[in-house]
CSV table of C-alpha atoms in Angstrom, one decimal:
chain,number,residue,atom,x,y,z
A,181,MET,CA,3.5,20.7,-5.1
A,182,TYR,CA,5.8,20.3,-2.0
A,183,ALA,CA,6.2,23.9,-0.8
A,184,ILE,CA,6.2,24.9,-4.6
A,185,ALA,CA,3.9,28.1,-3.7
A,186,GLN,CA,7.1,29.8,-2.8
A,187,GLN,CA,8.8,29.2,-6.2
A,188,SER,CA,8.3,30.7,-9.7
A,189,PHE,CA,7.6,28.6,-12.6
A,190,SER,CA,10.7,29.6,-14.3
A,191,GLY,CA,12.5,27.7,-17.0
A,192,ASN,CA,15.4,27.3,-14.8
A,193,VAL,CA,13.6,25.3,-12.2
A,194,ILE,CA,12.0,23.2,-15.0
A,195,GLN,CA,15.5,22.7,-16.6
A,196,TYR,CA,16.9,21.9,-13.1
A,197,TYR,CA,14.3,19.1,-12.6
A,198,LEU,CA,14.8,17.6,-16.3
A,199,GLN,CA,18.3,17.5,-15.5
A,200,ARG,CA,18.2,15.8,-12.4
A,201,LEU,CA,15.5,13.3,-13.7
A,202,SER,CA,17.9,12.6,-16.7
A,203,THR,CA,20.7,11.2,-14.3
A,204,PRO,CA,20.8,7.4,-13.4
A,205,SER,CA,19.5,8.0,-10.0
A,206,GLY,CA,16.6,10.1,-11.5
A,207,VAL,CA,15.8,7.5,-14.1
A,208,MET,CA,15.6,4.7,-11.4
A,209,LEU,CA,13.2,7.0,-9.5
A,210,VAL,CA,11.0,7.6,-12.5
A,211,VAL,CA,10.7,3.9,-13.1
A,212,ALA,CA,10.0,3.2,-9.7
A,213,MET,CA,7.2,5.7,-9.6
A,214,VAL,CA,5.6,4.1,-12.8
A,215,MET,CA,6.0,0.6,-11.4
A,216,LEU,CA,4.3,2.0,-8.2
A,217,ALA,CA,1.5,3.6,-10.3
A,218,THR,CA,1.0,0.3,-12.3
A,219,ALA,CA,0.8,-1.7,-9.3
A,220,VAL,CA,-1.8,0.3,-7.7
A,221,LEU,CA,-3.8,0.0,-10.9
A,222,ALA,CA,-3.6,-3.7,-10.9
A,223,VAL,CA,-3.5,-4.5,-7.3
A,224,ASP,CA,-5.6,-2.5,-4.8
A,225,ARG,CA,-3.6,-3.2,-1.8
A,226,PHE,CA,-0.7,-1.2,-3.2
A,227,LYS,CA,-2.3,2.0,-2.4
A,228,TRP,CA,-1.2,1.5,1.1
A,229,VAL,CA,2.4,1.2,-0.2
A,230,ALA,CA,1.9,4.6,-2.2
A,231,LEU,CA,0.5,6.1,1.0
A,232,THR,CA,3.6,5.1,3.2
A,233,ILE,CA,6.0,6.5,0.3
A,234,SER,CA,4.0,9.6,0.1
A,235,ILE,CA,4.3,10.4,3.8
A,236,PHE,CA,8.0,9.5,3.7
A,237,LEU,CA,8.7,12.1,0.8
A,238,SER,CA,6.8,14.7,2.5
A,239,THR,CA,9.6,14.8,5.3
A,240,PHE,CA,11.7,16.3,2.6
A,241,ALA,CA,9.4,19.2,1.9
A,242,TYR,CA,11.9,21.6,3.4
A,243,ASN,CA,15.7,22.0,3.3
A,244,ARG,CA,18.0,23.4,5.8
A,245,SER,CA,18.4,26.9,4.5
A,246,GLY,CA,16.4,28.7,7.1
A,247,GLY,CA,13.0,27.9,6.2
A,248,THR,CA,12.5,28.7,2.7
A,249,VAL,CA,12.9,26.1,-0.1
A,250,ASP,CA,15.1,26.6,-2.8
A,251,LEU,CA,14.5,24.0,-5.5
A,252,VAL,CA,18.2,24.4,-6.9
A,253,ASP,CA,19.7,23.7,-3.5
A,254,VAL,CA,20.3,20.1,-2.5
A,255,VAL,CA,19.7,19.0,1.0
A,256,ALA,CA,22.9,18.5,3.0
A,257,LEU,CA,22.3,14.8,3.4
A,258,PRO,CA,24.5,11.8,2.2
A,259,ALA,CA,23.4,9.8,-0.8
A,260,PRO,CA,20.9,8.2,-1.6
A,261,PHE,CA,18.8,10.7,0.5
A,262,SER,CA,20.3,13.8,-1.1
A,263,VAL,CA,19.1,12.5,-4.5
A,264,ILE,CA,15.6,11.9,-3.2
A,265,ALA,CA,15.6,15.2,-1.5
A,266,SER,CA,16.6,17.2,-4.6
A,267,LEU,CA,13.7,15.5,-6.4
A,268,THR,CA,11.1,15.8,-3.7
A,269,GLN,CA,8.8,18.0,-5.5
A,270,PRO,CA,8.2,16.0,-8.7
A,271,LEU,CA,8.2,12.6,-6.9
A,272,GLY,CA,5.7,14.1,-4.4
A,273,VAL,CA,3.4,15.3,-7.3
A,274,ALA,CA,3.7,11.8,-8.7
A,275,CYS,CA,2.7,10.0,-5.3
A,276,LEU,CA,-0.3,12.3,-5.1
A,277,LEU,CA,-1.5,11.6,-8.5
A,278,ILE,CA,-1.3,7.9,-7.7
A,279,ILE,CA,-3.2,8.4,-4.5
A,280,ALA,CA,-5.8,10.3,-6.7
A,281,ILE,CA,-5.9,7.2,-9.1
A,282,ALA,CA,-6.5,4.9,-6.5
A,283,SER,CA,-9.1,7.2,-5.0
A,284,MET,CA,-10.9,7.3,-8.3
A,285,LYS,CA,-11.3,3.4,-8.6
A,286,PRO,CA,-14.6,2.0,-8.0
A,287,MET,CA,-15.0,1.1,-4.3
A,288,PRO,CA,-17.1,-2.1,-3.2
A,289,TRP,CA,-18.7,0.1,-0.6
A,290,GLN,CA,-20.4,3.4,-0.3
A,291,ARG,CA,-19.7,6.1,2.1
A,292,LEU,CA,-22.4,8.8,3.2
A,293,HIS,CA,-20.1,11.2,4.8
A,294,ALA,CA,-16.6,10.8,3.7
A,295,VAL,CA,-15.2,14.4,4.2
A,296,HIS,CA,-14.7,15.3,7.8
A,297,PRO,CA,-16.1,18.8,8.6
A,298,VAL,CA,-12.7,19.8,10.0
A,299,ALA,CA,-11.2,19.1,6.5
A,300,ILE,CA,-13.6,21.6,4.9
A,301,GLY,CA,-12.8,24.0,7.9
A,302,THR,CA,-8.9,23.6,7.5
A,303,PHE,CA,-9.5,24.2,3.6
A,304,ALA,CA,-11.3,27.3,4.6
A,305,ILE,CA,-8.7,28.8,6.7
A,306,GLN,CA,-5.9,27.9,4.2
A,307,ALA,CA,-7.8,29.3,1.4
A,308,LEU,CA,-8.2,32.7,3.2
A,309,ILE,CA,-4.7,33.1,3.9
A,310,ALA,CA,-3.8,32.2,0.3
A,311,LEU,CA,-6.3,34.8,-1.0
A,312,ARG,CA,-5.0,37.3,1.7
A,313,GLN,CA,-1.4,36.7,0.1
A,314,LEU,CA,-2.8,37.2,-3.3
A,315,ALA,CA,-4.4,40.5,-2.2
A,316,GLY,CA,-1.2,41.4,-0.5
A,317,GLY,CA,1.1,41.3,-3.8
A,318,LEU,CA,2.2,37.9,-3.7
A,319,PRO,CA,0.1,36.3,-6.5
A,320,GLU,CA,2.2,33.0,-7.0
A,321,ARG,CA,1.7,32.2,-3.3
A,322,GLY,CA,-2.1,33.2,-3.5
A,323,ILE,CA,-3.3,31.5,-6.7
A,324,VAL,CA,-0.9,28.3,-6.4
A,325,GLY,CA,-1.7,28.0,-2.8
A,326,VAL,CA,-5.5,28.0,-3.5
A,327,ALA,CA,-4.9,25.3,-6.1
A,328,ILE,CA,-2.8,23.2,-4.0
A,329,TYR,CA,-5.0,23.6,-0.9
A,330,GLY,CA,-8.0,22.6,-3.0
A,331,SER,CA,-6.1,19.5,-4.7
A,332,VAL,CA,-5.1,18.2,-1.2
A,333,LEU,CA,-8.7,18.4,0.0
A,334,LEU,CA,-9.9,16.4,-2.8
A,335,ILE,CA,-7.1,14.0,-3.0
A,336,LEU,CA,-6.4,13.6,0.8
A,337,GLY,CA,-9.4,14.9,2.5
A,338,ALA,CA,-11.9,12.9,0.2
A,339,GLY,CA,-9.8,10.5,-1.3
A,340,LEU,CA,-8.3,8.9,1.8
A,341,SER,CA,-11.8,8.7,3.2
A,342,ARG,CA,-13.0,6.7,0.3
A,343,TRP,CA,-10.3,4.0,1.1
A,344,LEU,CA,-12.2,3.3,4.5
A,345,TYR,CA,-15.2,1.1,5.0
A,346,ASP,CA,-14.5,-0.8,8.3
A,347,GLU,CA,-12.0,-1.4,11.0
A,348,VAL,CA,-9.8,-3.8,8.3
A,349,GLN,CA,-9.0,-0.7,6.3
A,350,ILE,CA,-8.5,1.5,9.4
A,351,ARG,CA,-5.7,-0.8,10.3
A,352,SER,CA,-4.3,-1.0,6.8
A,353,MET,CA,-4.0,2.8,7.1
A,354,ALA,CA,-2.3,2.6,10.6
A,355,ARG,CA,0.0,0.1,9.2
A,356,ALA,CA,1.0,2.4,6.4
A,357,VAL,CA,1.9,5.1,9.2
A,358,SER,CA,3.8,2.5,11.1
A,359,TRP,CA,5.6,1.5,8.1
A,360,PHE,CA,6.6,5.1,7.3
A,361,SER,CA,7.8,5.4,11.0
A,362,LEU,CA,10.0,2.4,10.7
A,363,ILE,CA,11.4,3.7,7.3
A,364,PHE,CA,12.0,7.2,8.9
A,365,CYS,CA,14.0,5.5,11.8
A,366,VAL,CA,16.1,3.2,9.5
A,367,SER,CA,16.8,6.2,7.3
A,368,THR,CA,17.9,8.1,10.2
A,369,VAL,CA,20.2,5.3,11.4
A,370,LEU,CA,21.8,5.2,7.9
A,371,VAL,CA,22.4,8.9,7.9
A,372,LEU,CA,24.0,8.4,11.3
A,373,VAL,CA,26.2,5.6,10.0
A,374,ILE,CA,27.3,7.4,6.7
A,375,ASP,CA,27.6,10.9,7.9
A,376,ARG,CA,26.7,11.6,11.5
A,377,ASP,CA,27.2,15.3,11.3
A,378,ALA,CA,24.4,15.4,8.6
A,379,ALA,CA,21.9,13.9,11.1
A,380,PHE,CA,22.4,16.6,14.0
A,381,VAL,CA,22.0,20.4,14.1
A,382,SER,CA,23.2,22.0,17.1
A,383,ASN,CA,23.8,18.4,18.7
A,384,ARG,CA,20.0,17.8,18.2
A,385,LEU,CA,18.8,14.9,15.9
A,386,THR,CA,17.2,15.9,12.6
A,387,GLY,CA,17.5,12.6,10.6
A,388,VAL,CA,16.4,13.2,7.2
A,389,ALA,CA,14.1,16.0,8.1
A,390,ASP,CA,15.2,19.5,8.1
A,391,ASN,CA,15.2,20.5,11.6
A,392,PRO,CA,14.9,18.7,15.1
A,393,GLN,CA,11.6,20.2,15.9
A,394,ARG,CA,9.9,18.7,12.8
A,395,THR,CA,11.5,15.3,13.3
A,396,GLY,CA,10.1,15.1,16.8
A,397,ILE,CA,6.9,16.1,15.8
A,398,ILE,CA,6.8,13.8,12.9
A,399,LEU,CA,7.5,10.9,15.3
A,400,ALA,CA,5.1,12.0,18.0
A,401,LEU,CA,2.2,12.2,15.5
A,402,ALA,CA,2.9,8.8,14.2
A,403,PHE,CA,3.2,7.3,17.6
A,404,PRO,CA,-0.6,6.6,18.2
A,405,PHE,CA,-0.9,4.7,14.9
A,406,CYS,CA,1.8,2.3,16.4
A,407,LEU,CA,-0.1,2.1,19.4
A,408,LEU,CA,-3.2,1.2,17.8
A,409,LEU,CA,-1.6,-1.7,16.1
A,410,ALA,CA,0.2,-2.6,19.5
A,411,ALA,CA,-3.0,-2.4,21.4
A,412,ASP,CA,-5.1,-4.4,19.2
A,413,ARG,CA,-6.0,-7.7,20.8
A,414,GLY,CA,-7.3,-9.0,17.5
A,415,ASN,CA,-3.8,-9.0,16.0
A,416,SER,CA,-1.4,-11.9,16.6
A,417,PHE,CA,1.2,-11.5,19.3
A,418,ASN,CA,4.1,-11.1,16.7
A,419,SER,CA,2.2,-8.3,15.1
A,420,ARG,CA,1.6,-6.5,18.3
A,421,LEU,CA,5.1,-6.8,19.2
A,422,PHE,CA,6.5,-5.7,15.9
A,423,HIS,CA,4.5,-2.5,15.9
A,424,ALA,CA,5.3,-1.9,19.6
A,425,ILE,CA,8.9,-2.0,18.7
A,426,VAL,CA,8.4,0.5,15.8
A,427,GLY,CA,6.7,2.8,18.4
A,428,GLY,CA,9.5,2.4,20.9
A,429,ALA,CA,12.1,3.1,18.2
A,430,ALA,CA,10.1,6.3,17.2
A,431,ALA,CA,9.9,7.4,20.8
A,432,THR,CA,13.7,6.8,21.2
A,433,PHE,CA,14.5,8.9,18.3
A,434,LEU,CA,12.1,11.6,19.4
A,435,VAL,CA,14.1,12.1,22.7
A,436,PHE,CA,17.3,12.8,20.9
A,437,THR,CA,15.5,15.8,19.0
A,438,GLY,CA,15.3,17.7,22.2
A,439,SER,CA,12.2,19.1,21.1
A,440,ARG,CA,9.7,20.1,24.1
A,441,THR,CA,6.6,20.3,21.6
A,442,ALA,CA,7.3,16.9,20.3
A,443,VAL,CA,7.7,15.5,23.9
A,444,LEU,CA,4.4,17.2,25.0
A,445,THR,CA,2.7,16.1,21.9
A,446,LEU,CA,3.8,12.3,22.6
A,447,VAL,CA,2.8,12.5,26.2
A,448,VAL,CA,-0.6,14.0,25.3
A,449,GLY,CA,-1.3,11.7,22.5
A,450,THR,CA,-0.3,8.6,24.6
A,451,SER,CA,-2.4,9.8,27.8
A,452,VAL,CA,-5.4,10.4,25.7
A,453,PHE,CA,-5.2,7.1,23.6
A,454,PHE,CA,-5.0,5.0,27.1
A,455,ARG,CA,-7.5,7.5,28.9
A,456,ARG,CA,-9.8,4.3,29.7
A,457,ARG,CA,-6.9,1.8,30.5
A,458,PHE,CA,-4.7,3.1,33.0
A,459,GLY,CA,-3.0,-0.3,33.4
A,460,ALA,CA,-2.1,0.0,29.5
A,461,LEU,CA,-1.0,3.5,30.1
A,462,ALA,CA,1.2,2.5,33.1
A,463,ALA,CA,2.8,-0.4,31.0
A,464,THR,CA,3.5,1.7,28.1
A,465,GLY,CA,5.4,4.4,30.3
A,466,ALA,CA,7.2,1.6,31.8
A,467,VAL,CA,8.4,0.1,28.6
A,468,LEU,CA,9.4,3.7,27.4
A,469,PHE,CA,11.2,4.2,30.7
A,470,VAL,CA,13.2,1.1,30.0
A,471,ILE,CA,14.0,2.2,26.4
A,472,PHE,CA,15.1,5.6,27.9
A,473,LEU,CA,17.5,3.8,30.4
A,474,ALA,CA,18.9,1.5,27.7
A,475,VAL,CA,19.5,4.5,25.5
A,476,LEU,CA,21.1,6.6,28.4
A,477,SER,CA,23.5,3.7,29.1
A,478,VAL,CA,25.0,3.8,25.4
A,479,ALA,CA,24.5,7.5,24.4
A,480,GLU,CA,24.6,9.5,27.8
A,481,LYS,CA,26.4,12.5,26.2
A,482,ASP,CA,24.0,13.0,23.4
A,483,LEU,CA,21.1,12.4,25.5
A,484,ALA,CA,22.2,14.8,28.0
A,485,THR,CA,22.1,17.5,25.4
A,486,ALA,CA,18.5,16.4,24.4
A,487,ARG,CA,17.4,16.3,27.9
A,488,ASP,CA,18.8,20.0,28.4
A,489,ASN,CA,16.8,21.2,25.4
A,490,VAL,CA,13.6,19.3,26.5
A,491,PHE,CA,13.8,20.8,30.0
A,492,ARG,CA,15.1,24.3,29.4
A,493,THR,CA,12.8,27.0,30.5
A,494,ASN,CA,13.8,30.0,28.4
A,495,ASN,CA,11.1,31.4,26.1
A,496,THR,CA,11.9,31.1,22.4
A,497,ARG,CA,8.6,32.0,20.8
A,498,SER,CA,7.0,34.9,22.5
A,499,ASP,CA,9.0,37.6,20.8
A,500,GLY,CA,7.9,36.1,17.3
A,501,TRP,CA,4.5,35.8,18.5
A,502,MET,CA,4.5,39.5,19.7
A,503,ALA,CA,5.8,40.6,16.3
A,504,ALA,CA,3.3,38.7,14.2
A,505,MET,CA,0.3,40.1,16.6
A,506,GLN,CA,1.6,43.5,15.5
A,507,TYR,CA,0.4,42.5,11.9
A,508,PHE,CA,-2.8,41.6,13.4
A,509,TYR,CA,-3.2,45.1,15.3
A,510,ASP,CA,-2.2,46.9,12.2
A,511,SER,CA,-5.2,45.3,10.2
A,512,PRO,CA,-7.4,43.5,12.5
A,513,LEU,CA,-10.3,42.7,10.2
A,514,ILE,CA,-8.4,41.1,7.3
A,515,GLY,CA,-4.8,40.8,8.6
A,516,THR,CA,-1.4,41.5,6.7
A,517,SER,CA,0.2,39.5,4.4
A,518,MET,CA,3.4,38.1,5.8
A,519,ASP,CA,5.7,35.0,5.9
A,520,GLY,CA,4.1,32.7,8.5
A,521,ASN,CA,6.7,30.2,8.6
A,522,ALA,CA,8.5,32.3,11.4
A,523,VAL,CA,5.4,32.7,13.7
A,524,GLU,CA,5.6,29.2,15.0
A,525,SER,CA,2.2,29.2,15.9
A,526,SER,CA,-0.8,28.4,13.6
A,527,TYR,CA,-3.2,30.4,15.8
A,528,VAL,CA,-1.1,33.7,15.9
A,529,CYS,CA,-0.3,33.1,12.2
A,530,VAL,CA,-4.0,33.0,11.2
A,531,ALA,CA,-4.5,36.1,13.3
A,532,ALA,CA,-1.7,38.0,11.6
A,533,GLN,CA,-2.6,37.0,8.0
A,534,SER,CA,-6.2,36.9,7.8
A,535,GLY,CA,-7.4,38.9,10.9
A,536,LEU,CA,-10.7,38.4,12.3
A,537,VAL,CA,-12.0,36.8,9.1
A,538,GLY,CA,-9.6,34.0,9.6
A,539,LEU,CA,-9.9,33.7,13.2
A,540,SER,CA,-13.8,33.3,12.9
A,541,ALA,CA,-12.9,30.4,10.3
A,542,LEU,CA,-10.4,28.9,12.8
A,543,ALA,CA,-12.8,29.3,15.7
A,544,ILE,CA,-15.5,27.2,13.8
A,545,THR,CA,-12.9,24.5,12.8
A,546,MET,CA,-11.6,24.2,16.4
A,547,PHE,CA,-15.1,23.8,17.5
A,548,LEU,CA,-15.9,21.1,15.1
A,549,LEU,CA,-12.7,19.4,16.0
A,550,PHE,CA,-13.4,19.4,19.7
A,551,ARG,CA,-16.9,18.5,19.2
A,552,SER,CA,-15.8,15.5,17.1
A,553,ALA,CA,-13.4,14.3,19.7
A,554,PHE,CA,-15.7,14.8,22.5
A,555,ARG,CA,-18.6,12.8,21.0
A,556,LEU,CA,-16.3,9.9,19.9
A,557,SER,CA,-14.7,9.8,23.5
A,558,ARG,CA,-18.1,9.6,25.0
A,559,HIS,CA,-19.2,6.3,23.2
A,560,ARG,CA,-19.4,3.7,25.7
A,561,ASN,CA,-19.7,0.5,23.3
A,562,PRO,CA,-17.5,1.4,20.3
A,563,GLY,CA,-17.2,-2.4,19.5
A,564,PRO,CA,-14.6,-3.3,16.9
A,565,TYR,CA,-13.9,0.3,16.4
A,566,GLY,CA,-12.6,1.0,20.0
A,567,PRO,CA,-8.8,1.4,19.2
A,568,ALA,CA,-9.7,3.3,16.1
A,569,VAL,CA,-11.9,5.7,18.4
A,570,ASP,CA,-9.1,6.1,20.7
A,571,LEU,CA,-6.5,6.8,17.8
A,572,ALA,CA,-8.9,9.4,16.4
A,573,VAL,CA,-9.3,11.4,19.7
A,574,ALA,CA,-5.5,11.1,20.7
A,575,SER,CA,-4.4,12.4,17.2
A,576,MET,CA,-6.9,15.2,17.0
A,577,VAL,CA,-5.8,16.5,20.6
A,578,GLN,CA,-2.2,16.2,19.5
A,579,PHE,CA,-3.0,18.6,16.6
A,580,THR,CA,-4.3,21.1,18.9
A,581,VAL,CA,-1.0,21.0,20.8
A,582,VAL,CA,1.2,21.0,17.5
A,583,TRP,CA,-0.7,23.9,15.9
A,584,ALA,CA,-0.2,26.1,19.0
A,585,PHE,CA,3.7,25.9,18.7
A,586,GLU,CA,4.1,25.6,14.9
A,587,ALA,CA,2.4,27.1,11.8
A,588,TYR,CA,1.5,23.6,10.4
A,589,LEU,CA,-2.1,24.3,10.1
A,590,ILE,CA,-1.3,26.5,6.9
A,591,ALA,CA,1.4,24.0,5.4
A,592,LEU,CA,1.0,22.9,2.0
A,593,VAL,CA,1.9,19.2,1.4
A,594,THR,CA,4.2,18.4,4.5
A,595,ASN,CA,4.1,15.5,6.7
A,596,THR,CA,1.7,16.9,9.1
A,597,VAL,CA,-0.7,17.5,6.3
A,598,PHE,CA,-0.9,13.7,5.5
A,599,MET,CA,-0.9,12.8,9.2
A,600,LEU,CA,-3.9,15.2,9.7
A,601,TYR,CA,-6.0,13.9,6.8
A,602,CYS,CA,-5.2,10.3,7.8
A,603,THR,CA,-6.7,11.1,11.2
A,604,LEU,CA,-9.6,12.9,9.8
A,605,ALA,CA,-10.3,10.1,7.4
A,606,ILE,CA,-10.4,7.7,10.5
A,607,ALA,CA,-12.4,9.9,12.4
A,608,ALA,CA,-15.0,10.5,9.7
A,609,LEU,CA,-15.4,6.6,9.4
A,610,VAL,CA,-15.8,5.8,13.0
A,611,THR,CA,-18.2,8.8,13.6
A,612,GLU,CA,-20.4,7.4,10.8
A,613,ARG,CA,-20.3,3.9,12.2
A,614,MET,CA,-21.0,5.1,15.6
A,615,ASN,CA,-24.0,7.2,14.2
A,616,THR,CA,-25.6,4.1,12.3
A,617,ALA,CA,-28.7,2.4,13.3
A,618,SER,CA,-27.0,-0.9,13.5
A,619,ASP,CA,-25.2,-2.0,16.5
A,620,PRO,CA,-21.5,-1.0,16.3
A,621,ALA,CA,-20.5,-3.9,18.3
A,622,LEU,CA,-21.4,-6.2,15.3
A,623,PRO,CA,-18.5,-6.7,13.0
A,624,LEU,CA,-19.2,-5.4,9.5
A,625,GLU,CA,-18.8,-7.5,6.4
A,626,ASP,CA,-15.3,-7.2,4.9
A,627,ARG,CA,-16.2,-6.1,1.2
A,628,SER,CA,-12.8,-5.1,0.4
A,629,GLY,CA,-11.0,-8.6,0.3
A,630,GLU,CA,-8.6,-7.7,2.6
A,631,SER,CA,-7.6,-10.0,5.6
A,632,SER,CA,-9.2,-9.8,9.0
A,633,TYR,CA,-7.0,-8.8,11.7
A,634,GLY,CA,-8.0,-12.0,13.9
A,635,HIS,CA,-6.1,-14.1,11.5
A,636,ALA,CA,-3.0,-13.9,9.4
A,637,ALA,CA,-2.6,-10.2,9.1
A,638,ASP,CA,-1.3,-8.6,6.1
A,639,LEU,CA,1.9,-6.8,7.1
A,640,THR,CA,2.7,-4.6,4.1
A,641,GLY,CA,-0.9,-4.0,3.1
A,642,ILE,CA,0.0,-5.5,-0.5
A,643,GLY,CA,-0.8,-9.4,-0.1
A,644,LEU,CA,2.3,-10.6,1.9
A,645,ARG,CA,0.8,-12.7,4.4
A,646,SER,CA,2.6,-13.1,7.9
A,647,GLN,CA,1.8,-13.2,11.5
A,648,LEU,CA,3.0,-9.7,11.8
C-alpha cells in the first residue's frame, strides 16, 4: 500500500516480492512480522511497538529515482536498510493489518467521537483527486487510490483514536513517535558509518529517507511529540531528559538537511507548543543553540553547506506552482489529472487536480482544522491534558506549513500520513475531554492497565518498567 497506486498489479511485481521474501533476510522479516502480530494479540501494549515500526517503515515509501516508485529498484542504501527498503510495501501492508487487528480488539472504554472531522475532510479531498484521476484515464491510481485512502481513514483515522482514552495513552502514542525519532536518527548514523555517500544528496543529509526535504520534515513533525514528553512534569527526571535528548538529536540532524521548510516547520511547532510558557521556549532555544554550536565545532564544513541551503533566497517553487495552476485555469471546475508530486504544494495540487470542487473541500477542511486548533488553544484549564493540547495545536499548525510547500496532503501511506493521524487522534480525544461536563482538571480513571506517568513510566510501551 506504500505508494502502490503508482504500480500495476503485474505478475512481475508479485514474483519480485516473492523472490525477495524467500531470501534469508526476507524470511527473517516475515518471521518478525508474525511475531509482532502474535505479540499484539497477546499483549495490548505491543500495539505501540507496531505503530513505531509502521512509522519507521513509512520513511522508505519512496526511492531516489526522482519521485516515482519502482518496485523492482532497490534504494541505494547499504544493508540492512536496502533489504528493508526493497520490501517496504509488503512490510507496510503487514504493519497496517497489525494496527487494524489491534484497533478491532475490545477496548475497556468507549469513545463518543473517535474520528476527528479533519480526518474525514482529508479523506474527502483525497477521494476527489483519486476519482479525478480515474476520470482522467488513470484507472489504477483512481480505483486503488480510493481503496487505500478509505483503508487509511478506517485503520489510522478511526483505529488510532480508539487506542486513546486519557492522558496515559496519549503519552504512549508520543513515546511511540519519540522512539521512531530515535530509531530514525540511529539508522542515519549507521548509514553514515557504513557508507557516508549514501546518506547525502548534493551535500544535504537524507539518512534513510529519499531526499533532504522529506528527512527534515519527518524530524520536524516528530519534534513536538518529544517536547510533550520532555515538558511533562509528571514524568521522572530521567524520562524527561531522555526524550529531550531524542528531540535534540532530531533537531541536530534536521539542520544538516538544509531544508528551509523543515526549519520553518520546527520553529513554528516549537513556538506554538510553548506559546504560554516563554521561559520554557527560551530554555529550549538555548539548548538547541548549544547543540548547534557543538555540532558546528565538529562538522563545520557540512554545516556550512546546510546553512547556505537554509538561508538561500532563490525561488525554487514558483515555476512549478505556476505550471500547475495552468491546469486549474484550463479546467477550473474539476481540474485536470496530473502528477501532483512535482507541484510541491498541497493547496496548488488540489486546485490543479480537482478544481473548485476540490478547493471547496479543502476550504472546509482547513476551516475545521483552524477551528479545532483555536478552540483547544482557548482552554484556560486543560488540567492533565495541558501538554496534549499544546502538542495537538502545535502539530496542526505545523501541517498547514508543510502542506503549503509539499503535496503531502494527498500522500498515500507515507510518514506524514502517520504523523497527521496521530495528531488528529490526540486532538479528537482532548477535544472530547474538554467538552465533557466533568471537570477536565480531575484525572480520569486509568482503565487501560497502563502505568501512570507520575510513577515508573513504561519507556517502550510494552511493559518494560524503568524511570525513563
